[in-house]
Amino acid sequence: MTLSQFPLMDLKNRYISVRLKLTLALILAAGIVVTVFGFTAQEHYQNQQEQLKRSYLDNYSLEFNDQIERLSDSVTYIFETQTLLSQTDSLAELDQYLSRRLPELQWLLPINNGCTVFTVEQYRCANVDEPPPRQLLEQVSLLARPMRLLQCMEQCFLWVSLPIRTRSAEQGLLAFQLDLADALINVTQRDDIEVAIIDLERPIYKSVLLATNTQVLSQNWFDNAIEYRNHANMEFKVEEKTIVGKQYPIKDSASPSLKLLILKDWSEQIRLQTQFSNKLLMLLLITMGLAIVIGILLMRRPLKSLRYHTETLPSILQEKSYQPQAKLQLFNDEFDSLDDISIKLANSFARMRENIAENTKVLEKMAMEDPLTELPNRTAFLTQLGIALQKAKHQGREISLIYIDLDNFKTINDTLGHDFGDLLLVQVAKRIKHLGKSASGTYRLGGDEFTLLIDNQDKDSVLGFAYSLAQEIAHDITLSGVTMRVTLSIGIATAKQAEYDSQLLIKYADLAMYSSKRQGRNCCTHFDIELARQNDMVFTIENQFQNAMTQDQLELFLQPQISMNQQQITGFELLLRWNHPSQGVMNPGQFLDIVEAGRHILPLGYWVIEKSIALLEELHQQGHQGLTIAFNISGRQFEDKHFAKRLISKFAAADIGDNYLELEITESVAVQNYQQVKSQLKEIRQAGIRVAFDDFGKGFTSLSYLSNLACDKIKFDREFGHNALSSKPTQNIVLSMRELINTLNYEILVEGVETLEHANWLKKNGFDKVQGYFFGRPQAKAEALDLYHRCNEKGALLDKNGQIIHLHPLINMPKANSN
């Protein structure tokens, strides 16, 4: 199909022209408008009819009540006149007077019966078969004023009762029974309506107690209306007539089940409403037709112009000149301006093509190149990896992915600044690019992560290349006067392992890289199935640890801290254990690194704090006030800016003294997160909580940082002290460090003491506080406290067999004078 054909509709090619679209839109808009207008007018007319209907029926109800009041008022007026004329001395005379005058009253009013009431129980009536209602007599006697009551048995009557008082002060009542038929006839005499009094509690065939007439037509109305007796409003058809009706409550009725039923022939109003709806529909159809005709006439010229531009504008894309349409009309419209715009568009489009060609090269470079290192970026890596994997799979070749991450780069950024970190990344990138010339591609993924693609080499060759790369990068780098050594953690995976899936290959190499991190960094790891299993274990531990915290599977073991000079246990360090339901008791080394990298480490830290304070309270209550309880927390705990306040709040709420609770953090955490740790440690120490730096000598061993941090104790790492037994230089370093730390007034504790020889060397060289398996392994609370009690009873330290430990007899060497 060509544009010149321009059909209205081509369903095969799913084509509808703009003419048809606009016409349909116009018809739809006109239809919506006329429909809304029609519904609104129809609803308004129906509302008026409903209001008229309610008004008719409500007026008849009011008129009926007015008739009742007029009857009651007439009886009251006549009674008062007759009583004043009679001037009776007693109720007996009044009864005789009423008997004589009752026929005269019946000429004036529809009175059926008249009664003189001496008391509620004693009365005399002209018609004894219809005694006055007791409830009416009681109300009139109580309120002493005229009252009325509509009572229906087999027929309906209006009873009117009045209080009387004779000249001899004798009190009584008069009661008159009036026929209601005249009242109903007076209501219906003007309009074609039917009125009846019904009792809803009676059976259907007995429920009509009083009606205007009993003609066949009226009786049919009432028979149908009674079927709707449980509806206040009703509408039904009788002999092709539409009858509407409504029930009303009756004032002064003896029973709430008595209702006034009003029926009216509404057929004429229905006919008028139907005529109105037909006329309205015809008017709306005519209006809609006119709107469609006018719309088509108005759109004829714009549609013609749109068709011309639809056929002509594509020539601009084909680099052809544009010819404007002929202008024959007297007045131009907005569509004619499309010609001028189209000419400008053609010229602009030609210049745009030239600019796009020039800028495309720049954009492609920006999209695919890392601006800092000028290496291809993640986008380029993913693109090239996909292409390389497809070729390798087709040719049956192997591709290895080397995933590189710089060790401790975050620490470098935090301590030396991000500008220095950027300079370092540039130098490392240059070395990797230079050393990776044999690779098929070198990329920077972002941050401190780099990748290389090695084509068609075996596992040993790729590992050898990775190790040589790590060794070359590890040479000293000097930037801005700072010399440092950068190490790499490297992970390697092959395409066949990942079944030539790019995302899976990246995941495997990333897992291998993180395995290198866990092995202590500065090493290379090749992915294997065991790594995948370990990754599954990481996921499993992360999910199961939530249950461990909520189901009391965690426990704190106690390892004694010893004073060799005093020959006693001075405190305990709390060490975490996991009583796993299937794995048994798990040491922190089996799960803590995984937990620390996840979301549970902060709740775990606060759990340890609560347990530590609770244990210290328990020991103090048992009389062991001299013991110190030391607990460890993760460095991530300081990410919570409210950590210090929460710890101090829990400590202040406990009934323990100062300097018995000891917080331990590693010196690497203190140095790497220096700014966020410094202020919080100061608050913690001021609150009476001791602070100890753990694993001293294992990490940075930066005394310049530690001297500016609030601290009470330095814990020498096991290797830092143990190697002194066999190395004279190490001995000199350890002893020198002891003197330096003593000048800072820090307490020293040596960890990892496992032999008597080690303990004696430490004591001989001035070390007092120690901790290690030689003096006691981590144990459950009951076992650890039992060891403490047995040592106190013996007055000496005991080994695991309960024998006294005999240490070197020399006393502790005096500390160096800080002055």
PDB file of C-alpha atoms in Angstrom, residues 211-460:
ATOM      1  CA  ALA A 211     -62.000   2.782  52.599  1.00  0.00           C
ATOM      2  CA  THR A 212     -63.555   5.630  50.628  1.00  0.00           C
ATOM      3  CA  ASN A 213     -65.817   3.216  48.730  1.00  0.00           C
ATOM      4  CA  THR A 214     -66.058  -0.431  47.844  1.00  0.00           C
ATOM      5  CA  GLN A 215     -66.584  -0.193  44.120  1.00  0.00           C
ATOM      6  CA  VAL A 216     -65.023  -2.967  42.024  1.00  0.00           C
ATOM      7  CA  LEU A 217     -62.388  -0.626  40.559  1.00  0.00           C
ATOM      8  CA  SER A 218     -61.342   0.667  43.973  1.00  0.00           C
ATOM      9  CA  GLN A 219     -61.392  -2.811  45.443  1.00  0.00           C
ATOM     10  CA  ASN A 220     -58.933  -3.979  42.727  1.00  0.00           C
ATOM     11  CA  TRP A 221     -56.642  -1.100  43.604  1.00  0.00           C
ATOM     12  CA  PHE A 222     -56.667  -2.006  47.286  1.00  0.00           C
ATOM     13  CA  ASP A 223     -56.209  -5.723  46.583  1.00  0.00           C
ATOM     14  CA  ASN A 224     -53.014  -5.004  44.626  1.00  0.00           C
ATOM     15  CA  ALA A 225     -51.803  -2.396  47.128  1.00  0.00           C
ATOM     16  CA  ILE A 226     -52.134  -4.841  50.020  1.00  0.00           C
ATOM     17  CA  GLU A 227     -49.580  -7.069  48.248  1.00  0.00           C
ATOM     18  CA  TYR A 228     -47.087  -4.179  48.817  1.00  0.00           C
ATOM     19  CA  ARG A 229     -48.211  -3.570  52.411  1.00  0.00           C
ATOM     20  CA  ASN A 230     -44.603  -3.886  53.680  1.00  0.00           C
ATOM     21  CA  HIS A 231     -43.395  -1.074  51.367  1.00  0.00           C
ATOM     22  CA  ALA A 232     -43.884   2.581  52.300  1.00  0.00           C
ATOM     23  CA  ASN A 233     -43.913   3.548  48.581  1.00  0.00           C
ATOM     24  CA  MET A 234     -45.614   1.395  45.983  1.00  0.00           C
ATOM     25  CA  GLU A 235     -46.305   1.332  42.243  1.00  0.00           C
ATOM     26  CA  PHE A 236     -48.262  -1.306  40.305  1.00  0.00           C
ATOM     27  CA  LYS A 237     -50.527  -1.774  37.285  1.00  0.00           C
ATOM     28  CA  VAL A 238     -54.250  -2.488  37.349  1.00  0.00           C
ATOM     29  CA  GLU A 239     -56.133  -2.905  34.055  1.00  0.00           C
ATOM     30  CA  GLU A 240     -53.406  -1.038  32.065  1.00  0.00           C
ATOM     31  CA  LYS A 241     -53.376   1.787  34.607  1.00  0.00           C
ATOM     32  CA  THR A 242     -50.330   2.686  36.635  1.00  0.00           C
ATOM     33  CA  ILE A 243     -51.292   3.146  40.271  1.00  0.00           C
ATOM     34  CA  VAL A 244     -48.926   4.772  42.764  1.00  0.00           C
ATOM     35  CA  GLY A 245     -49.405   4.837  46.484  1.00  0.00           C
ATOM     36  CA  LYS A 246     -47.838   5.514  49.829  1.00  0.00           C
ATOM     37  CA  GLN A 247     -48.428   4.593  53.464  1.00  0.00           C
ATOM     38  CA  TYR A 248     -48.435   7.208  56.216  1.00  0.00           C
ATOM     39  CA  PRO A 249     -48.489   6.912  59.993  1.00  0.00           C
ATOM     40  CA  ILE A 250     -51.772   8.091  61.599  1.00  0.00           C
ATOM     41  CA  LYS A 251     -51.657  10.644  64.380  1.00  0.00           C
ATOM     42  CA  ASP A 252     -53.347   9.698  67.666  1.00  0.00           C
ATOM     43  CA  SER A 253     -53.621   6.072  66.540  1.00  0.00           C
ATOM     44  CA  ALA A 254     -54.382   3.326  69.063  1.00  0.00           C
ATOM     45  CA  SER A 255     -51.869   1.000  67.322  1.00  0.00           C
ATOM     46  CA  PRO A 256     -48.655   1.721  65.369  1.00  0.00           C
ATOM     47  CA  SER A 257     -49.689  -0.966  62.859  1.00  0.00           C
ATOM     48  CA  LEU A 258     -52.532   1.280  61.613  1.00  0.00           C
ATOM     49  CA  LYS A 259     -51.511   3.138  58.447  1.00  0.00           C
ATOM     50  CA  LEU A 260     -53.185   5.594  56.115  1.00  0.00           C
ATOM     51  CA  LEU A 261     -53.010   4.237  52.536  1.00  0.00           C
ATOM     52  CA  ILE A 262     -53.388   6.715  49.661  1.00  0.00           C
ATOM     53  CA  LEU A 263     -53.620   5.509  46.018  1.00  0.00           C
ATOM     54  CA  LYS A 264     -53.723   7.589  42.815  1.00  0.00           C
ATOM     55  CA  ASP A 265     -53.952   6.851  39.109  1.00  0.00           C
ATOM     56  CA  TRP A 266     -50.603   8.002  37.680  1.00  0.00           C
ATOM     57  CA  SER A 267     -51.104   6.785  34.119  1.00  0.00           C
ATOM     58  CA  GLU A 268     -51.373  10.242  32.603  1.00  0.00           C
ATOM     59  CA  GLN A 269     -48.092  11.360  34.153  1.00  0.00           C
ATOM     60  CA  ILE A 270     -46.384   8.193  32.870  1.00  0.00           C
ATOM     61  CA  ARG A 271     -47.683   8.909  29.379  1.00  0.00           C
ATOM     62  CA  LEU A 272     -46.387  12.483  29.557  1.00  0.00           C
ATOM     63  CA  GLN A 273     -43.007  11.254  30.755  1.00  0.00           C
ATOM     64  CA  THR A 274     -42.760   8.804  27.848  1.00  0.00           C
ATOM     65  CA  GLN A 275     -43.626  11.568  25.386  1.00  0.00           C
ATOM     66  CA  PHE A 276     -40.941  13.775  26.936  1.00  0.00           C
ATOM     67  CA  SER A 277     -38.311  11.014  26.655  1.00  0.00           C
ATOM     68  CA  ASN A 278     -39.153  10.368  22.988  1.00  0.00           C
ATOM     69  CA  LYS A 279     -38.983  14.047  22.115  1.00  0.00           C
ATOM     70  CA  LEU A 280     -35.712  14.410  23.994  1.00  0.00           C
ATOM     71  CA  LEU A 281     -34.193  11.406  22.203  1.00  0.00           C
ATOM     72  CA  MET A 282     -35.231  12.787  18.821  1.00  0.00           C
ATOM     73  CA  LEU A 283     -33.743  16.172  19.683  1.00  0.00           C
ATOM     74  CA  LEU A 284     -30.447  14.605  20.764  1.00  0.00           C
ATOM     75  CA  LEU A 285     -30.210  12.497  17.599  1.00  0.00           C
ATOM     76  CA  ILE A 286     -30.799  15.530  15.404  1.00  0.00           C
ATOM     77  CA  THR A 287     -28.202  17.513  17.371  1.00  0.00           C
ATOM     78  CA  MET A 288     -25.655  14.711  17.049  1.00  0.00           C
ATOM     79  CA  GLY A 289     -26.251  14.430  13.297  1.00  0.00           C
ATOM     80  CA  LEU A 290     -25.759  18.157  12.826  1.00  0.00           C
ATOM     81  CA  ALA A 291     -22.539  18.006  14.854  1.00  0.00           C
ATOM     82  CA  ILE A 292     -21.195  15.242  12.630  1.00  0.00           C
ATOM     83  CA  VAL A 293     -22.045  17.087   9.411  1.00  0.00           C
ATOM     84  CA  ILE A 294     -20.548  20.359  10.653  1.00  0.00           C
ATOM     85  CA  GLY A 295     -17.417  18.548  11.903  1.00  0.00           C
ATOM     86  CA  ILE A 296     -16.830  16.886   8.546  1.00  0.00           C
ATOM     87  CA  LEU A 297     -17.245  20.181   6.691  1.00  0.00           C
ATOM     88  CA  LEU A 298     -14.847  21.969   9.056  1.00  0.00           C
ATOM     89  CA  MET A 299     -12.208  19.220   8.874  1.00  0.00           C
ATOM     90  CA  ARG A 300     -12.254  18.882   5.078  1.00  0.00           C
ATOM     91  CA  ARG A 301      -9.602  21.517   4.402  1.00  0.00           C
ATOM     92  CA  PRO A 302      -7.230  20.551   7.302  1.00  0.00           C
ATOM     93  CA  LEU A 303      -7.493  16.899   6.364  1.00  0.00           C
ATOM     94  CA  LYS A 304      -6.587  17.670   2.780  1.00  0.00           C
ATOM     95  CA  SER A 305      -3.536  19.590   4.002  1.00  0.00           C
ATOM     96  CA  LEU A 306      -2.556  16.755   6.340  1.00  0.00           C
ATOM     97  CA  ARG A 307      -2.776  14.305   3.477  1.00  0.00           C
ATOM     98  CA  TYR A 308      -0.468  16.449   1.354  1.00  0.00           C
ATOM     99  CA  HIS A 309       2.135  16.686   4.132  1.00  0.00           C
ATOM    100  CA  THR A 310       1.852  12.977   4.876  1.00  0.00           C
ATOM    101  CA  GLU A 311       2.838  12.249   1.288  1.00  0.00           C
ATOM    102  CA  THR A 312       5.467  14.992   0.985  1.00  0.00           C
ATOM    103  CA  LEU A 313       7.333  15.195   4.325  1.00  0.00           C
ATOM    104  CA  PRO A 314       9.008  11.755   3.993  1.00  0.00           C
ATOM    105  CA  SER A 315      10.990  13.184   1.079  1.00  0.00           C
ATOM    106  CA  ILE A 316      12.993  15.192   3.639  1.00  0.00           C
ATOM    107  CA  LEU A 317      14.259  11.947   5.172  1.00  0.00           C
ATOM    108  CA  GLN A 318      15.389  10.875   1.691  1.00  0.00           C
ATOM    109  CA  GLU A 319      17.419  14.083   1.362  1.00  0.00           C
ATOM    110  CA  LYS A 320      15.083  15.446  -1.319  1.00  0.00           C
ATOM    111  CA  SER A 321      13.901  19.045  -1.606  1.00  0.00           C
ATOM    112  CA  TYR A 322      10.494  20.012  -0.311  1.00  0.00           C
ATOM    113  CA  GLN A 323       7.863  21.577  -2.623  1.00  0.00           C
ATOM    114  CA  PRO A 324       5.165  23.593  -0.778  1.00  0.00           C
ATOM    115  CA  GLN A 325       1.491  23.039  -1.674  1.00  0.00           C
ATOM    116  CA  ALA A 326      -0.446  25.530  -3.773  1.00  0.00           C
ATOM    117  CA  LYS A 327      -2.295  28.271  -1.860  1.00  0.00           C
ATOM    118  CA  LEU A 328      -5.652  28.915  -3.496  1.00  0.00           C
ATOM    119  CA  GLN A 329      -7.772  29.804  -0.447  1.00  0.00           C
ATOM    120  CA  LEU A 330      -8.535  33.399   0.579  1.00  0.00           C
ATOM    121  CA  PHE A 331      -7.493  32.967   4.202  1.00  0.00           C
ATOM    122  CA  ASN A 332      -4.569  30.943   5.449  1.00  0.00           C
ATOM    123  CA  ASP A 333      -4.821  28.801   8.545  1.00  0.00           C
ATOM    124  CA  GLU A 334      -2.280  27.082  10.855  1.00  0.00           C
ATOM    125  CA  PHE A 335      -1.904  24.175   8.429  1.00  0.00           C
ATOM    126  CA  ASP A 336      -0.558  26.492   5.757  1.00  0.00           C
ATOM    127  CA  SER A 337       2.304  27.428   8.075  1.00  0.00           C
ATOM    128  CA  LEU A 338       3.467  23.818   7.813  1.00  0.00           C
ATOM    129  CA  ASP A 339       4.959  24.698   4.436  1.00  0.00           C
ATOM    130  CA  ASP A 340       7.344  27.269   5.888  1.00  0.00           C
ATOM    131  CA  ILE A 341       8.178  24.956   8.772  1.00  0.00           C
ATOM    132  CA  SER A 342       8.800  22.055   6.398  1.00  0.00           C
ATOM    133  CA  ILE A 343      11.283  24.120   4.345  1.00  0.00           C
ATOM    134  CA  LYS A 344      13.181  25.087   7.526  1.00  0.00           C
ATOM    135  CA  LEU A 345      13.006  21.494   8.703  1.00  0.00           C
ATOM    136  CA  ALA A 346      14.561  20.233   5.501  1.00  0.00           C
ATOM    137  CA  ASN A 347      17.504  22.641   5.873  1.00  0.00           C
ATOM    138  CA  SER A 348      17.927  21.880   9.585  1.00  0.00           C
ATOM    139  CA  PHE A 349      17.747  18.153   8.999  1.00  0.00           C
ATOM    140  CA  ALA A 350      20.615  18.296   6.544  1.00  0.00           C
ATOM    141  CA  ARG A 351      22.804  20.130   9.099  1.00  0.00           C
ATOM    142  CA  MET A 352      21.653  17.737  11.834  1.00  0.00           C
ATOM    143  CA  ARG A 353      22.859  14.710   9.903  1.00  0.00           C
ATOM    144  CA  GLU A 354      26.284  16.236   9.689  1.00  0.00           C
ATOM    145  CA  ASN A 355      26.394  17.019  13.431  1.00  0.00           C
ATOM    146  CA  ILE A 356      25.113  13.557  14.356  1.00  0.00           C
ATOM    147  CA  ALA A 357      27.871  11.917  12.364  1.00  0.00           C
ATOM    148  CA  GLU A 358      30.479  14.020  14.181  1.00  0.00           C
ATOM    149  CA  ASN A 359      29.036  13.531  17.660  1.00  0.00           C
ATOM    150  CA  THR A 360      28.356   9.814  17.323  1.00  0.00           C
ATOM    151  CA  LYS A 361      32.029   8.999  17.595  1.00  0.00           C
ATOM    152  CA  VAL A 362      32.378  11.178  20.710  1.00  0.00           C
ATOM    153  CA  LEU A 363      29.295   9.628  22.350  1.00  0.00           C
ATOM    154  CA  GLU A 364      30.416   6.106  21.595  1.00  0.00           C
ATOM    155  CA  LYS A 365      33.726   6.836  23.267  1.00  0.00           C
ATOM    156  CA  MET A 366      32.025   8.386  26.296  1.00  0.00           C
ATOM    157  CA  ALA A 367      29.621   5.451  26.598  1.00  0.00           C
ATOM    158  CA  MET A 368      32.324   2.803  26.377  1.00  0.00           C
ATOM    159  CA  GLU A 369      35.316   4.404  28.154  1.00  0.00           C
ATOM    160  CA  ASP A 370      36.016   5.055  31.822  1.00  0.00           C
ATOM    161  CA  PRO A 371      36.896   8.771  32.068  1.00  0.00           C
ATOM    162  CA  LEU A 372      39.367   8.316  34.961  1.00  0.00           C
ATOM    163  CA  THR A 373      41.556   5.440  33.767  1.00  0.00           C
ATOM    164  CA  GLU A 374      40.701   5.633  30.022  1.00  0.00           C
ATOM    165  CA  LEU A 375      40.075   1.881  30.092  1.00  0.00           C
ATOM    166  CA  PRO A 376      36.906   0.395  28.557  1.00  0.00           C
ATOM    167  CA  ASN A 377      34.091   0.578  31.136  1.00  0.00           C
ATOM    168  CA  ARG A 378      31.455  -1.877  32.364  1.00  0.00           C
ATOM    169  CA  THR A 379      29.210  -1.296  29.329  1.00  0.00           C
ATOM    170  CA  ALA A 380      32.051  -2.086  26.943  1.00  0.00           C
ATOM    171  CA  PHE A 381      33.020  -5.111  29.053  1.00  0.00           C
ATOM    172  CA  LEU A 382      29.533  -6.604  29.021  1.00  0.00           C
ATOM    173  CA  THR A 383      29.198  -6.009  25.281  1.00  0.00           C
ATOM    174  CA  GLN A 384      32.600  -7.500  24.457  1.00  0.00           C
ATOM    175  CA  LEU A 385      32.094 -10.426  26.861  1.00  0.00           C
ATOM    176  CA  GLY A 386      28.842 -11.392  25.160  1.00  0.00           C
ATOM    177  CA  ILE A 387      30.470 -11.311  21.728  1.00  0.00           C
ATOM    178  CA  ALA A 388      33.524 -13.242  22.896  1.00  0.00           C
ATOM    179  CA  LEU A 389      31.432 -15.945  24.574  1.00  0.00           C
ATOM    180  CA  GLN A 390      29.306 -16.457  21.465  1.00  0.00           C
ATOM    181  CA  LYS A 391      32.418 -16.887  19.289  1.00  0.00           C
ATOM    182  CA  ALA A 392      34.114 -19.161  21.799  1.00  0.00           C
ATOM    183  CA  LYS A 393      31.015 -21.349  22.132  1.00  0.00           C
ATOM    184  CA  HIS A 394      30.687 -21.624  18.362  1.00  0.00           C
ATOM    185  CA  GLN A 395      34.389 -22.537  17.955  1.00  0.00           C
ATOM    186  CA  GLY A 396      34.606 -24.702  21.081  1.00  0.00           C
ATOM    187  CA  ARG A 397      37.328 -22.525  22.641  1.00  0.00           C
ATOM    188  CA  GLU A 398      37.913 -21.567  26.293  1.00  0.00           C
ATOM    189  CA  ILE A 399      37.789 -18.046  27.754  1.00  0.00           C
ATOM    190  CA  SER A 400      38.919 -17.141  31.258  1.00  0.00           C
ATOM    191  CA  LEU A 401      37.696 -14.101  33.172  1.00  0.00           C
ATOM    192  CA  ILE A 402      40.064 -12.553  35.720  1.00  0.00           C
ATOM    193  CA  TYR A 403      38.245 -10.432  38.325  1.00  0.00           C
ATOM    194  CA  ILE A 404      40.496  -8.014  40.262  1.00  0.00           C
ATOM    195  CA  ASP A 405      39.753  -6.010  43.410  1.00  0.00           C
ATOM    196  CA  LEU A 406      42.207  -3.766  45.284  1.00  0.00           C
ATOM    197  CA  ASP A 407      42.734  -4.652  48.946  1.00  0.00           C
ATOM    198  CA  ASN A 408      41.875  -2.063  51.616  1.00  0.00           C
ATOM    199  CA  PHE A 409      41.061   0.601  49.039  1.00  0.00           C
ATOM    200  CA  LYS A 410      38.303   2.025  51.241  1.00  0.00           C
ATOM    201  CA  THR A 411      40.856   2.592  54.007  1.00  0.00           C
ATOM    202  CA  ILE A 412      43.117   4.436  51.598  1.00  0.00           C
ATOM    203  CA  ASN A 413      40.224   6.655  50.513  1.00  0.00           C
ATOM    204  CA  ASP A 414      39.206   7.361  54.117  1.00  0.00           C
ATOM    205  CA  THR A 415      42.724   8.104  55.390  1.00  0.00           C
ATOM    206  CA  LEU A 416      44.396   9.787  52.398  1.00  0.00           C
ATOM    207  CA  GLY A 417      41.367  11.202  50.589  1.00  0.00           C
ATOM    208  CA  HIS A 418      39.475  10.422  47.408  1.00  0.00           C
ATOM    209  CA  ASP A 419      41.780  12.513  45.223  1.00  0.00           C
ATOM    210  CA  PHE A 420      44.709  10.358  46.291  1.00  0.00           C
ATOM    211  CA  GLY A 421      42.564   7.264  45.697  1.00  0.00           C
ATOM    212  CA  ASP A 422      41.838   8.406  42.128  1.00  0.00           C
ATOM    213  CA  LEU A 423      45.562   8.930  41.444  1.00  0.00           C
ATOM    214  CA  LEU A 424      46.244   5.445  42.798  1.00  0.00           C
ATOM    215  CA  LEU A 425      43.553   3.908  40.558  1.00  0.00           C
ATOM    216  CA  VAL A 426      45.106   5.578  37.506  1.00  0.00           C
ATOM    217  CA  GLN A 427      48.560   4.136  38.315  1.00  0.00           C
ATOM    218  CA  VAL A 428      47.176   0.659  39.032  1.00  0.00           C
ATOM    219  CA  ALA A 429      45.137   0.763  35.789  1.00  0.00           C
ATOM    220  CA  LYS A 430      48.285   1.630  33.804  1.00  0.00           C
ATOM    221  CA  ARG A 431      50.162  -1.307  35.346  1.00  0.00           C
ATOM    222  CA  ILE A 432      47.297  -3.735  34.704  1.00  0.00           C
ATOM    223  CA  LYS A 433      46.954  -2.513  31.112  1.00  0.00           C
ATOM    224  CA  HIS A 434      50.703  -2.816  30.537  1.00  0.00           C
ATOM    225  CA  LEU A 435      50.988  -6.258  32.116  1.00  0.00           C
ATOM    226  CA  GLY A 436      47.770  -7.468  30.472  1.00  0.00           C
ATOM    227  CA  LYS A 437      48.884  -6.933  26.887  1.00  0.00           C
ATOM    228  CA  SER A 438      48.526 -10.652  26.270  1.00  0.00           C
ATOM    229  CA  ALA A 439      44.887 -10.498  27.370  1.00  0.00           C
ATOM    230  CA  SER A 440      42.142  -9.929  24.821  1.00  0.00           C
ATOM    231  CA  GLY A 441      40.754  -7.020  26.864  1.00  0.00           C
ATOM    232  CA  THR A 442      41.314  -5.004  30.072  1.00  0.00           C
ATOM    233  CA  TYR A 443      38.348  -3.198  31.685  1.00  0.00           C
ATOM    234  CA  ARG A 444      37.450  -1.120  34.739  1.00  0.00           C
ATOM    235  CA  LEU A 445      34.022  -2.081  36.078  1.00  0.00           C
ATOM    236  CA  GLY A 446      33.880   0.758  38.594  1.00  0.00           C
ATOM    237  CA  GLY A 447      35.349   1.632  41.981  1.00  0.00           C
ATOM    238  CA  ASP A 448      38.467  -0.500  42.512  1.00  0.00           C
ATOM    239  CA  GLU A 449      37.315  -3.439  40.358  1.00  0.00           C
ATOM    240  CA  PHE A 450      39.036  -4.459  37.102  1.00  0.00           C
ATOM    241  CA  THR A 451      38.595  -7.413  34.735  1.00  0.00           C
ATOM    242  CA  LEU A 452      40.699  -9.103  32.052  1.00  0.00           C
ATOM    243  CA  LEU A 453      39.659 -11.615  29.390  1.00  0.00           C
ATOM    244  CA  ILE A 454      42.201 -14.361  28.605  1.00  0.00           C
ATOM    245  CA  ASP A 455      41.557 -16.279  25.413  1.00  0.00           C
ATOM    246  CA  ASN A 456      42.205 -20.016  24.924  1.00  0.00           C
ATOM    247  CA  GLN A 457      44.683 -20.727  27.768  1.00  0.00           C
ATOM    248  CA  ASP A 458      44.649 -23.585  30.268  1.00  0.00           C
ATOM    249  CA  LYS A 459      44.003 -23.198  34.004  1.00  0.00           C
ATOM    250  CA  ASP A 460      47.669 -23.302  35.072  1.00  0.00           C
TER     251      ASP A 460
END
